[in-house]
XYZ file of C-alpha atoms in Angstrom:
556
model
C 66.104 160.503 -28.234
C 67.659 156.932 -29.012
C 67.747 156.145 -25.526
C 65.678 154.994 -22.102
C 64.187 157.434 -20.320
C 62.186 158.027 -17.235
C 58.330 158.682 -18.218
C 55.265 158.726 -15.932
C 52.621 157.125 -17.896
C 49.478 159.820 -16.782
C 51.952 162.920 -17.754
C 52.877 160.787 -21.040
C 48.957 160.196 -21.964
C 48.004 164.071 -21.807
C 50.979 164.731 -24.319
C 49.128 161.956 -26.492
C 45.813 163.940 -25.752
C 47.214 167.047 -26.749
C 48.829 166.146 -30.164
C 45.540 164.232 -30.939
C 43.681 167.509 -30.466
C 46.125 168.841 -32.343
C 46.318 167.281 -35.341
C 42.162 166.830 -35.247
C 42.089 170.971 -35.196
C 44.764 171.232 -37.957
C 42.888 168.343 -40.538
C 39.587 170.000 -39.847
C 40.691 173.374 -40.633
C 43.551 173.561 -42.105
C 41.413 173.241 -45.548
C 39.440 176.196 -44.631
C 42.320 178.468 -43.695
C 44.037 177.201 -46.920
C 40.747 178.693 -48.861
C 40.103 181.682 -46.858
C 43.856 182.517 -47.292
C 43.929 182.137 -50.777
C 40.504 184.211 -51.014
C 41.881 187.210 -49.123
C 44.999 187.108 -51.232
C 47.254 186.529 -48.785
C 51.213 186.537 -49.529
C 51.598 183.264 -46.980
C 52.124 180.173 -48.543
C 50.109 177.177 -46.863
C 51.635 174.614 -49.393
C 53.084 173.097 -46.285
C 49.709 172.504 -44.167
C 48.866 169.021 -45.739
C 52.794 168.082 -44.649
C 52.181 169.375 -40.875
C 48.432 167.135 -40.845
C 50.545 164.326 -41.862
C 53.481 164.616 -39.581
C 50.735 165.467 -36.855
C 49.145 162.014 -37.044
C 52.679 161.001 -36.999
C 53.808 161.883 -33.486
C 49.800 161.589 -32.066
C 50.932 157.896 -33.620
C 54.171 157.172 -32.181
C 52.764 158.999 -28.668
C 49.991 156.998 -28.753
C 52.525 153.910 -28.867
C 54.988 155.101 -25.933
C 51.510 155.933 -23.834
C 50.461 152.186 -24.153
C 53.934 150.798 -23.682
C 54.337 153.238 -20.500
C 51.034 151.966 -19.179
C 51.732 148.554 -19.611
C 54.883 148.755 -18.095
C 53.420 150.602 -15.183
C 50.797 147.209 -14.445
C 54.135 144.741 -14.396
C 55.163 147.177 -11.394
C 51.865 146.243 -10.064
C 50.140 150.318 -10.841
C 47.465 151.323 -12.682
C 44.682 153.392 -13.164
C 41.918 154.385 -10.549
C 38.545 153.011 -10.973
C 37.520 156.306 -9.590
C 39.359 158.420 -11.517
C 40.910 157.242 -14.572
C 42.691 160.032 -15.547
C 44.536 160.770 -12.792
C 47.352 159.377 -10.918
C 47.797 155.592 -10.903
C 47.661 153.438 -8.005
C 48.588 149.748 -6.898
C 47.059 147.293 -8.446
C 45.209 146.400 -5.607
C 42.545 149.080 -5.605
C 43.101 150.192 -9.394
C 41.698 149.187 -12.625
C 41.903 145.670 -13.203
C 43.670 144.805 -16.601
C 41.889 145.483 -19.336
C 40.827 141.620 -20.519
C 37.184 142.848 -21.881
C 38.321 146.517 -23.031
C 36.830 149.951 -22.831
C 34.976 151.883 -24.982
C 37.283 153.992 -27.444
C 36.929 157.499 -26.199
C 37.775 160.286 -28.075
C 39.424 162.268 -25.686
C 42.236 159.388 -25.633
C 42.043 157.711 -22.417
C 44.580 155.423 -21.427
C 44.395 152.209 -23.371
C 43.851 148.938 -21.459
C 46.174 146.196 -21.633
C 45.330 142.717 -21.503
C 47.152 140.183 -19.512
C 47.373 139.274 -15.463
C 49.357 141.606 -13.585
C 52.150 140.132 -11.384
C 51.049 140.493 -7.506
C 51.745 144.123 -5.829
C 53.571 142.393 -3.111
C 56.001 140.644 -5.254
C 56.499 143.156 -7.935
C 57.016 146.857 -6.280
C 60.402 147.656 -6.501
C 62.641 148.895 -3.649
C 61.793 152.401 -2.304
C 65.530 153.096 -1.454
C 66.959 153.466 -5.024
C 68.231 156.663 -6.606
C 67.395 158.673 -9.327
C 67.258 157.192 -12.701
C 70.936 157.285 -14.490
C 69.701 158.417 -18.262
C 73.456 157.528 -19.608
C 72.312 153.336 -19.766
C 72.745 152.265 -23.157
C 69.479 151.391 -25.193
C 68.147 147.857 -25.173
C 68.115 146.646 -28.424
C 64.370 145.251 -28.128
C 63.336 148.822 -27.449
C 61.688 148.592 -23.970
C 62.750 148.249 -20.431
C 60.690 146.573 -17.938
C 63.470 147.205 -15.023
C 63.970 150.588 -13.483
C 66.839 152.513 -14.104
C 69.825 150.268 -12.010
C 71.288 152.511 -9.568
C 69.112 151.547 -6.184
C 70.016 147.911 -4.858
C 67.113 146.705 -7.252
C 68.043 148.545 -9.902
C 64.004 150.682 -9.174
C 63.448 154.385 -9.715
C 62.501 156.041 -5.844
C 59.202 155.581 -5.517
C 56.730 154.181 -2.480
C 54.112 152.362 -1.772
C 51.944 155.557 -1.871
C 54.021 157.014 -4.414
C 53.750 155.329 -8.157
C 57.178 154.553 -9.988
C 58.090 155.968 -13.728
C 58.901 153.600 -15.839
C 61.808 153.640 -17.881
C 61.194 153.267 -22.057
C 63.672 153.292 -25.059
C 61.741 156.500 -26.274
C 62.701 155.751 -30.448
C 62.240 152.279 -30.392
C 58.946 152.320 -28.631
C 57.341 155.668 -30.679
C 57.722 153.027 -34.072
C 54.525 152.102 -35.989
C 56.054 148.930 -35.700
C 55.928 148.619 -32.124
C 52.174 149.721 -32.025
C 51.151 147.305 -34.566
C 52.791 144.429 -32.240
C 51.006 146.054 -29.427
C 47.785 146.019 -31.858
C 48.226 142.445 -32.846
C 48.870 140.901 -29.458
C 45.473 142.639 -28.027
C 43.269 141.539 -30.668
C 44.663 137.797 -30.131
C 43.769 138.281 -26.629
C 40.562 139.167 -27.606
C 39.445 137.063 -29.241
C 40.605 134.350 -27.524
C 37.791 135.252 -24.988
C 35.792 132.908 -27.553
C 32.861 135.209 -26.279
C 31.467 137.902 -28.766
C 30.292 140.527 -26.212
C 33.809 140.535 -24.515
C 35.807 140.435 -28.017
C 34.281 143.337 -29.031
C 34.652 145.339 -26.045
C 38.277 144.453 -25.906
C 38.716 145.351 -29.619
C 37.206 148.674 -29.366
C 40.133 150.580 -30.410
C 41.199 148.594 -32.756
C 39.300 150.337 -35.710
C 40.676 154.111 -34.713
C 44.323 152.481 -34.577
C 43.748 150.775 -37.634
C 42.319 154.016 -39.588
C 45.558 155.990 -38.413
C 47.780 154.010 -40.127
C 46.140 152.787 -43.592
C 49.362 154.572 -45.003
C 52.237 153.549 -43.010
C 54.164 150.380 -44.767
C 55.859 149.684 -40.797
C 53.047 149.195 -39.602
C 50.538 147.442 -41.865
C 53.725 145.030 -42.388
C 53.965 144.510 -38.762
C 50.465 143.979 -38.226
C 49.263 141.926 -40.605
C 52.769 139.720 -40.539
C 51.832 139.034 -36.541
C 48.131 139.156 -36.785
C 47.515 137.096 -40.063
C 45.527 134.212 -40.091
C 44.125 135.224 -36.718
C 42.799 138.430 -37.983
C 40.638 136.164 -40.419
C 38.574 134.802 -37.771
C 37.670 138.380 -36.455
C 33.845 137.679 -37.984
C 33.159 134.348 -36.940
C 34.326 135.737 -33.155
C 32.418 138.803 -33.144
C 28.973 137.483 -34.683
C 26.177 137.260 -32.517
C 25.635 133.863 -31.020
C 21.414 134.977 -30.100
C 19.010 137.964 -31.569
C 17.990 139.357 -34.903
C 20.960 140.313 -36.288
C 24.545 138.600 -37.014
C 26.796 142.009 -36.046
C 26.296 145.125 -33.880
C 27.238 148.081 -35.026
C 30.472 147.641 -33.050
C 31.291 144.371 -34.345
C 30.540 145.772 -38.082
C 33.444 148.543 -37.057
C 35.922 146.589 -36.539
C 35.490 144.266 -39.461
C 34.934 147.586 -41.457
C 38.549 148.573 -40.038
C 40.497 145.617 -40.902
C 38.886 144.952 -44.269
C 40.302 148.826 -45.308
C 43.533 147.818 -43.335
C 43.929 144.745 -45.690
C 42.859 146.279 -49.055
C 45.273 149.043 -47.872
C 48.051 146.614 -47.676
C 47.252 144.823 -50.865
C 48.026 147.786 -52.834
C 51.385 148.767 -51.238
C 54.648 147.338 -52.547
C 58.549 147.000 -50.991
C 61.985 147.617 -52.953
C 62.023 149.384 -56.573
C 63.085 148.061 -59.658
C 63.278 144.178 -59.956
C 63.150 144.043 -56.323
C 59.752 145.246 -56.054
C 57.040 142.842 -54.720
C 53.779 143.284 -52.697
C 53.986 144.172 -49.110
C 52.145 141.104 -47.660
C 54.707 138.467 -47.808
C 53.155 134.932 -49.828
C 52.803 133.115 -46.339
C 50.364 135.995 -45.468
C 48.489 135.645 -49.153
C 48.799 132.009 -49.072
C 46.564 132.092 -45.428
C 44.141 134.309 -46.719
C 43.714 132.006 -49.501
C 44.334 128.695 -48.305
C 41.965 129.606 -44.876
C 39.420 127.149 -43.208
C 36.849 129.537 -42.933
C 36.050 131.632 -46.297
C 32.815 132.634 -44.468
C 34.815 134.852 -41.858
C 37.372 136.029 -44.732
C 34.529 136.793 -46.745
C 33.641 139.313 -44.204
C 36.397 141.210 -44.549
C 35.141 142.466 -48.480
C 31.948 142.767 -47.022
C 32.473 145.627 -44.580
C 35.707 146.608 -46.473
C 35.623 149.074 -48.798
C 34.856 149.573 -52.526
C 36.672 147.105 -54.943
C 39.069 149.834 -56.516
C 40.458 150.345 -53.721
C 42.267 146.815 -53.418
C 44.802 145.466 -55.546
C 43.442 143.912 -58.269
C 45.589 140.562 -58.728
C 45.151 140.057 -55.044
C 41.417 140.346 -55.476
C 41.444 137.831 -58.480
C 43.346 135.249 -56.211
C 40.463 135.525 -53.115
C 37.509 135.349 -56.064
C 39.291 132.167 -57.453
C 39.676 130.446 -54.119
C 35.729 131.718 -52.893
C 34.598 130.002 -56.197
C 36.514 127.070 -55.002
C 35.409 127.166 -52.097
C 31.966 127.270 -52.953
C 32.353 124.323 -55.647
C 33.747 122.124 -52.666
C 30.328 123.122 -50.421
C 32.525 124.876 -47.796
C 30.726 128.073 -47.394
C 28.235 128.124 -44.249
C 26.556 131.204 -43.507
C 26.035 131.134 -39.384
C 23.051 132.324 -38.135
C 22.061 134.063 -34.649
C 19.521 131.560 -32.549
C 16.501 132.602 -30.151
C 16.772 132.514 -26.226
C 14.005 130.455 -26.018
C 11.319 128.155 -27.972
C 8.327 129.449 -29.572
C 6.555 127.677 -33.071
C 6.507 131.423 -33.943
C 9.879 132.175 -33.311
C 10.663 128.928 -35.146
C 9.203 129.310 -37.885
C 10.973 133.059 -38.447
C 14.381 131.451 -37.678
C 13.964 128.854 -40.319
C 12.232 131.549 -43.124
C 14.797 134.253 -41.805
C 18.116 132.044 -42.931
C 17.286 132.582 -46.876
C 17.887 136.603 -46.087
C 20.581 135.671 -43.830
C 22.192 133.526 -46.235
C 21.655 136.370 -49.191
C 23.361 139.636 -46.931
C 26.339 137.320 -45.147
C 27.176 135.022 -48.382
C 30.957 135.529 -48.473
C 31.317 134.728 -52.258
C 28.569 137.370 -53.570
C 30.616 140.158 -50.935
C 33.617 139.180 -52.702
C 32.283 138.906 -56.295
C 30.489 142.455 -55.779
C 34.367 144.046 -54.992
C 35.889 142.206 -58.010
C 33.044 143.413 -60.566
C 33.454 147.127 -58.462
C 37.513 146.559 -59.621
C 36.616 145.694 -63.149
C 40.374 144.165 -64.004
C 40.319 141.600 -60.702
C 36.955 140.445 -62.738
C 39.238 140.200 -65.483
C 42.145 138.390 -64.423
C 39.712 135.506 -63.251
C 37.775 135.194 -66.284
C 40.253 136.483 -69.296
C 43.108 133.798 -67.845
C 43.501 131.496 -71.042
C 44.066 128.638 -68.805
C 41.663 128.867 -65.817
C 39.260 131.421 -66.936
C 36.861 128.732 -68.615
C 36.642 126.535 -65.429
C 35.491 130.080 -63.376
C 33.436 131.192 -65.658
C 31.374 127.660 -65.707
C 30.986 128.239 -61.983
C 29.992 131.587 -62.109
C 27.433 131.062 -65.428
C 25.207 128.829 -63.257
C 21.998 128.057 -62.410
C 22.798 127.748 -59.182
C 23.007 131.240 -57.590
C 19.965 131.326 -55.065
C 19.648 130.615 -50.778
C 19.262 127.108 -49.956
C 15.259 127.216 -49.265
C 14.363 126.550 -45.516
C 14.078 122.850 -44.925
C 11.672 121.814 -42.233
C 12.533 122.700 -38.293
C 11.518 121.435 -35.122
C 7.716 121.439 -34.287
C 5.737 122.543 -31.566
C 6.058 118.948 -30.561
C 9.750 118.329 -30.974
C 11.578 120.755 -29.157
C 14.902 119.907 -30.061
C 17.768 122.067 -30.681
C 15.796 124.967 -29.662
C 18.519 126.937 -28.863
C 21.658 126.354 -31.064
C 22.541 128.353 -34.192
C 21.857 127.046 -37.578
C 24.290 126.620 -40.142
C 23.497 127.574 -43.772
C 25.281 126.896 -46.834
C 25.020 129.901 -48.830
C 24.641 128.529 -52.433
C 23.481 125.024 -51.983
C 24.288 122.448 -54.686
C 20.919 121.066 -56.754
C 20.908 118.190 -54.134
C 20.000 120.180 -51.526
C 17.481 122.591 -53.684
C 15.729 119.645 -54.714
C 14.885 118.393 -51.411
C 13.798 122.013 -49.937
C 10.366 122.298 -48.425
C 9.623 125.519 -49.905
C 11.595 126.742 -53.264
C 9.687 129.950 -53.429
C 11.866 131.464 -50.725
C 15.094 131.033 -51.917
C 16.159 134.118 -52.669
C 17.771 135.231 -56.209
C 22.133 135.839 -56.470
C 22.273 135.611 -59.967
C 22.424 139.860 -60.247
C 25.757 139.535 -58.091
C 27.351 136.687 -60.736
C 25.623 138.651 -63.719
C 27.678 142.203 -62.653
C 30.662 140.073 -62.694
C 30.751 139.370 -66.293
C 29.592 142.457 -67.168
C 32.767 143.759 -65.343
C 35.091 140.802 -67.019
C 33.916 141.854 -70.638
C 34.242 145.589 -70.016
C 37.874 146.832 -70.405
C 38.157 149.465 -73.644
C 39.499 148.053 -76.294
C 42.596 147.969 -77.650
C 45.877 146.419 -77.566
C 46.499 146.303 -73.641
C 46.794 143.869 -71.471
C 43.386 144.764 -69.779
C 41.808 144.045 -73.314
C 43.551 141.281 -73.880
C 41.988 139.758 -70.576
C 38.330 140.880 -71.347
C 38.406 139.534 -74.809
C 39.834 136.473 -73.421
C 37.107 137.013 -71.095
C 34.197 136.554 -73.947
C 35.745 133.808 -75.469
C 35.262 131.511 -71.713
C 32.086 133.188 -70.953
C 31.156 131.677 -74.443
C 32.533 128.485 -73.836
C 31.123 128.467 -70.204
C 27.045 129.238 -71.756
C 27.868 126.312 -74.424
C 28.640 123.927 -71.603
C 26.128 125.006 -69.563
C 23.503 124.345 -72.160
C 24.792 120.992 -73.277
C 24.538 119.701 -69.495
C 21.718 121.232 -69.030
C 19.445 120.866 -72.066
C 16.210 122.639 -72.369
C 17.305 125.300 -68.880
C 17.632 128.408 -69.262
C 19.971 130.684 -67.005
C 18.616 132.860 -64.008
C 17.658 136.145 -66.383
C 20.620 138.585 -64.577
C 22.695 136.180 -66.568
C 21.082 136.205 -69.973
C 20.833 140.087 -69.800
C 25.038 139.790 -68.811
C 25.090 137.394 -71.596
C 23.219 139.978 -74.259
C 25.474 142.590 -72.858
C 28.373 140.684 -73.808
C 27.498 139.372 -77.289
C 26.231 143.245 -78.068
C 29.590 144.694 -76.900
C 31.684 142.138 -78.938
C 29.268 141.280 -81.743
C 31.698 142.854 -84.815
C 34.550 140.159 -83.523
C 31.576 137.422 -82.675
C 30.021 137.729 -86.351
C 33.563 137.353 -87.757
C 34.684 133.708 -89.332
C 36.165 131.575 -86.692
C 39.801 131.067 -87.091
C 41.914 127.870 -86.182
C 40.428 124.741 -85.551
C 38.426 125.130 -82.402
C 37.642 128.744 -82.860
C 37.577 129.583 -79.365
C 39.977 132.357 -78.733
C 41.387 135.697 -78.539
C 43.345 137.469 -80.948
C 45.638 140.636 -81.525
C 44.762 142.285 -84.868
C 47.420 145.097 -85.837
C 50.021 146.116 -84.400
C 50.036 148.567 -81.576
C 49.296 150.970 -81.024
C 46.166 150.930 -84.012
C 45.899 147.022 -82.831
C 43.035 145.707 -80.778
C 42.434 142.524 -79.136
C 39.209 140.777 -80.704
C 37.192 137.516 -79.374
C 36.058 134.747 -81.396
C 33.999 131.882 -80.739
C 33.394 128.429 -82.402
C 30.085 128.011 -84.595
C 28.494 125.438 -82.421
C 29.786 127.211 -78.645
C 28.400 130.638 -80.396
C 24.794 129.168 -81.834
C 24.522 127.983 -77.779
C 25.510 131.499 -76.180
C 23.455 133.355 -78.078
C 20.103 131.046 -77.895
C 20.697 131.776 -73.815
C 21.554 135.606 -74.816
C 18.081 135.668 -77.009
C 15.636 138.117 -74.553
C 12.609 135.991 -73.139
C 8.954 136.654 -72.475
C 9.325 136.944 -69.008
């Protein structure tokens, strides 16, 4: 329409119901009646159906949008929904809904959306009943809403009463943009969670995954949302976990992290412009606060409950697997952990014994480690870099990758800090291994680091850029065991990593048994020319007779 218009927000929100139905009959069937069709030999062509789903979610989308907007407008003119009956007409402020600062419970059927925020006071806000009918000719506002009635009483208000609710007036184009729902999006999950309490950030942020899913296609709006909602966004874990009890995340909480990891991996694979234009859709400041944040732990998260590795973009993968194994190698990685109500040596002994199995399923570097391996070329780009790859692959060819053990807790007798959670780091230096209580709890990573250099040595051969990087690969994975060895005489590596280690020298052992060229021996070459040319790995004599006495199998 391009223009405001008059909307009341209840008649607005069963349109939004009815397209949602809509477009949830036509993607759950329209398969079937595709098939059936085509089994019956019918002359109809159906090759449009996918194209009617899509523009379905489309306006159930953009209707969702003006609903919220309409809503929202309706609680600055001081009405809202009944507590009674929340579907039906609004009422003032006074005996309605209150703002929704704590959320509701997504429901299915598309019930109006809270909105967060304190409404202005009845008395002050209800425009004057004396105006006239809304004049539809006033020219749009450029910031796509209106939160004055149509100007034509003496306060500009629509005719309404105090028993009678007002429409509100809405730039009906601007407002229906996935860009205006994203800011709408954004803006309630930063109220959310700056309830600082987990219980009411979740409630609040119910929606937020069934918004989220609708729109892991649409460029407007993962732009707009992650632009306004990035770094904030990257806290969602450490806000939602559970502060007391058994486990770290509810099955809500795990939702909504599940949402915005598929959001974000989404996002990482779309790009903007064509030609030499062309560049990923999450601007660098957004990259740079994903990479640069304070709290890995609760970006970490994000790969956990996101999805599978291929579906993210791989360089954007590599950079978050580079900066987890920094963060790591600085100590910054601290695994939180729920606390009991009360004290109990029982209950305190299973907190402190508990953290090791904590500390293995919330460990932020092993969620983001298991994605990159799942990619394959994000494994890849960390380890097959010429330049870095040697210093990652010395931190990921470690002894190192095990729980810190439980150290020693409060008695019976000392009752002190019965009640507050306990942070763990989630692959302890040796400093802090040495000095455990009880090493046989720690629980084993090394499978996790192990799958990783299986994935970095793993592209087909050739003369591509992926085998470039995996050959590269072998060559610092080499380098990395030799190191390894000579710090560490006489230790051998957590057995994940010698089997990754035989897998390696087994897949590349033609190019490994070769003569060593240049000085140092330690590098990647391209032998022939494309497209009969193939990228082969070479290691020096000393850095070889080192990697393979770790490869060697042991009695175990």
């Amino acid at each position: 329409m391009g223009e405001f218009v008059g909307v009341d927000p209840v008649s607005l929100q069963e349109l939004a119901n009815r397209l949602r139905r809509l477009h949830t009959l036509l993607a759950e069937h329209g398969p079937m009646i595709q098939q059936k069709m085509q089994k019956w030999d019918s002359e109809l062509s159906f090759a449009a159906l996918p194209r009617l789903v899509d523009e379905a979610l489309n306006d159930t989308r953009d209707m969702g949008a003006r609903t919220a907007k309409a809503y929202e407008l309706a609680r600055e003119k001081g009405w809202g929904p009944s507590p009674a009956d929340p579907d039906g007409p609004l009422v003032p402020l006074a005996t309605a809904t209150p703002p929704d600062t704590t959320g509701t419970p997504a429901d299915p059927t598309g019930k109006p959306p809270g909105t967060t925020g304190t409404p202005p006071d009845p008395a002050t806000t209800l425009a004057d009943p004396t105006g006239t009918p809304p004049d539809t000719t006033t020219p749009a506002d450029p910031t796509g809403t209106d939160s004055a009635a149509t100007p034509t009483g003496p306060d500009g208000a629509p005719p309404h009463t105090a028993e009678s609710p007002p429409t509100v007036r809405l730039d009906w184009a601007a407002t229906g943009q996935s860009g205006n729902e994203a800011g709408l999006d954004a803006k309630a999950m930063a109220e959310a969670l700056a309830t600082g309490d987990p219980d009411q950030a979740r409630d609040a942020m119910s929606r937020l995954p069934d918004n989220l899913s609708q729109h892991l296609k649409d460029k407007d709006y993962l732009t707009a949302f992650w632009t306004a909602s990035c770094p904030l966004a990257l806290q969602a874990a450490r806000a939602l976990y559970n502060r007391a009890g058994a486990t770290l995340f509810s099955a809500e909480s795990a939702s909504i992290l599940r949402a915005l990891g598929a959001s974000l991996a989404a996002a990482t694979q779309m790009r903007l412009g064509t030609g030499k234009d062309r560049r990923p859709l999450l601007p660098e400041a957004t990259r740079t606060a994903i990479m640069k944040n304070g709290d890995p732990w609760s970006v970490g998260m994000l790969f956990k409950y996101g999805p599978d590795g291929k579906t993210w973009d791989s360089q954007f993968l590599a950079e978050v697997t580079r900066s987890m194994l920094d963060a790591r190698a600085a100590g910054k990685i601290e695994v939180p952990s729920p606390s009991f109500g009360g004290y109990d040596p029982l209950e305190a002994e299973s907190r402190r014994f508990g953290g090791p199995q904590a500390q293995a399923d919330f460990d932020p570097v092993v969620a983001v480690l298991d994605r990159a391996s799942q990619n394959g070329q994000a494994a890849r780009h960390v380890l097959g870099d010429p330049s870095s790859g040697f210093t990652y692959a010395g931190m990921v060819v470690d002894d190192q990758w095990h729980t810190t053990p439980p150290e020693a807790g409060p008695g019976p007798e000392d009752p002190a800090d019965r009640t507050g959670p306990i942070p763990h780091t989630a692959t302890a230096p040796t400093s802090l291994i040495a000095t455990a209580v009880s090493p046989h709890a720690a629980i084993n990573l090394s499978s996790h680091a192990a799958d990783f250099v299986k994935a970095a040595v793993s592209a087909g051969r050739g003369p591509s850029d992926d085998a470039r990087e995996s050959a590269w690969a072998v060559v610092t994975v080499v380098q990395a065991t030799a190191e390894f060895s000579r710090l560490h005489p006489g230790t051998d590596l957590p057995a994940p990593l010698r089997e990754a280690l035989a897998f390696t020298a087994d897949r590349y052992r033609t190019d490994l048994a070769a003569p060593a060229p240049g000085e140092t021996g330690n590098e990647a070459r391209l032998n022939g020319d494309p497209p009969e040319g193939r990228w082969t790995a070479h290691a020096d004599g000393a850095d070889l007779a080192a990697f393979l006495r770790q490869a060697r199998p042991r009695a175990e």
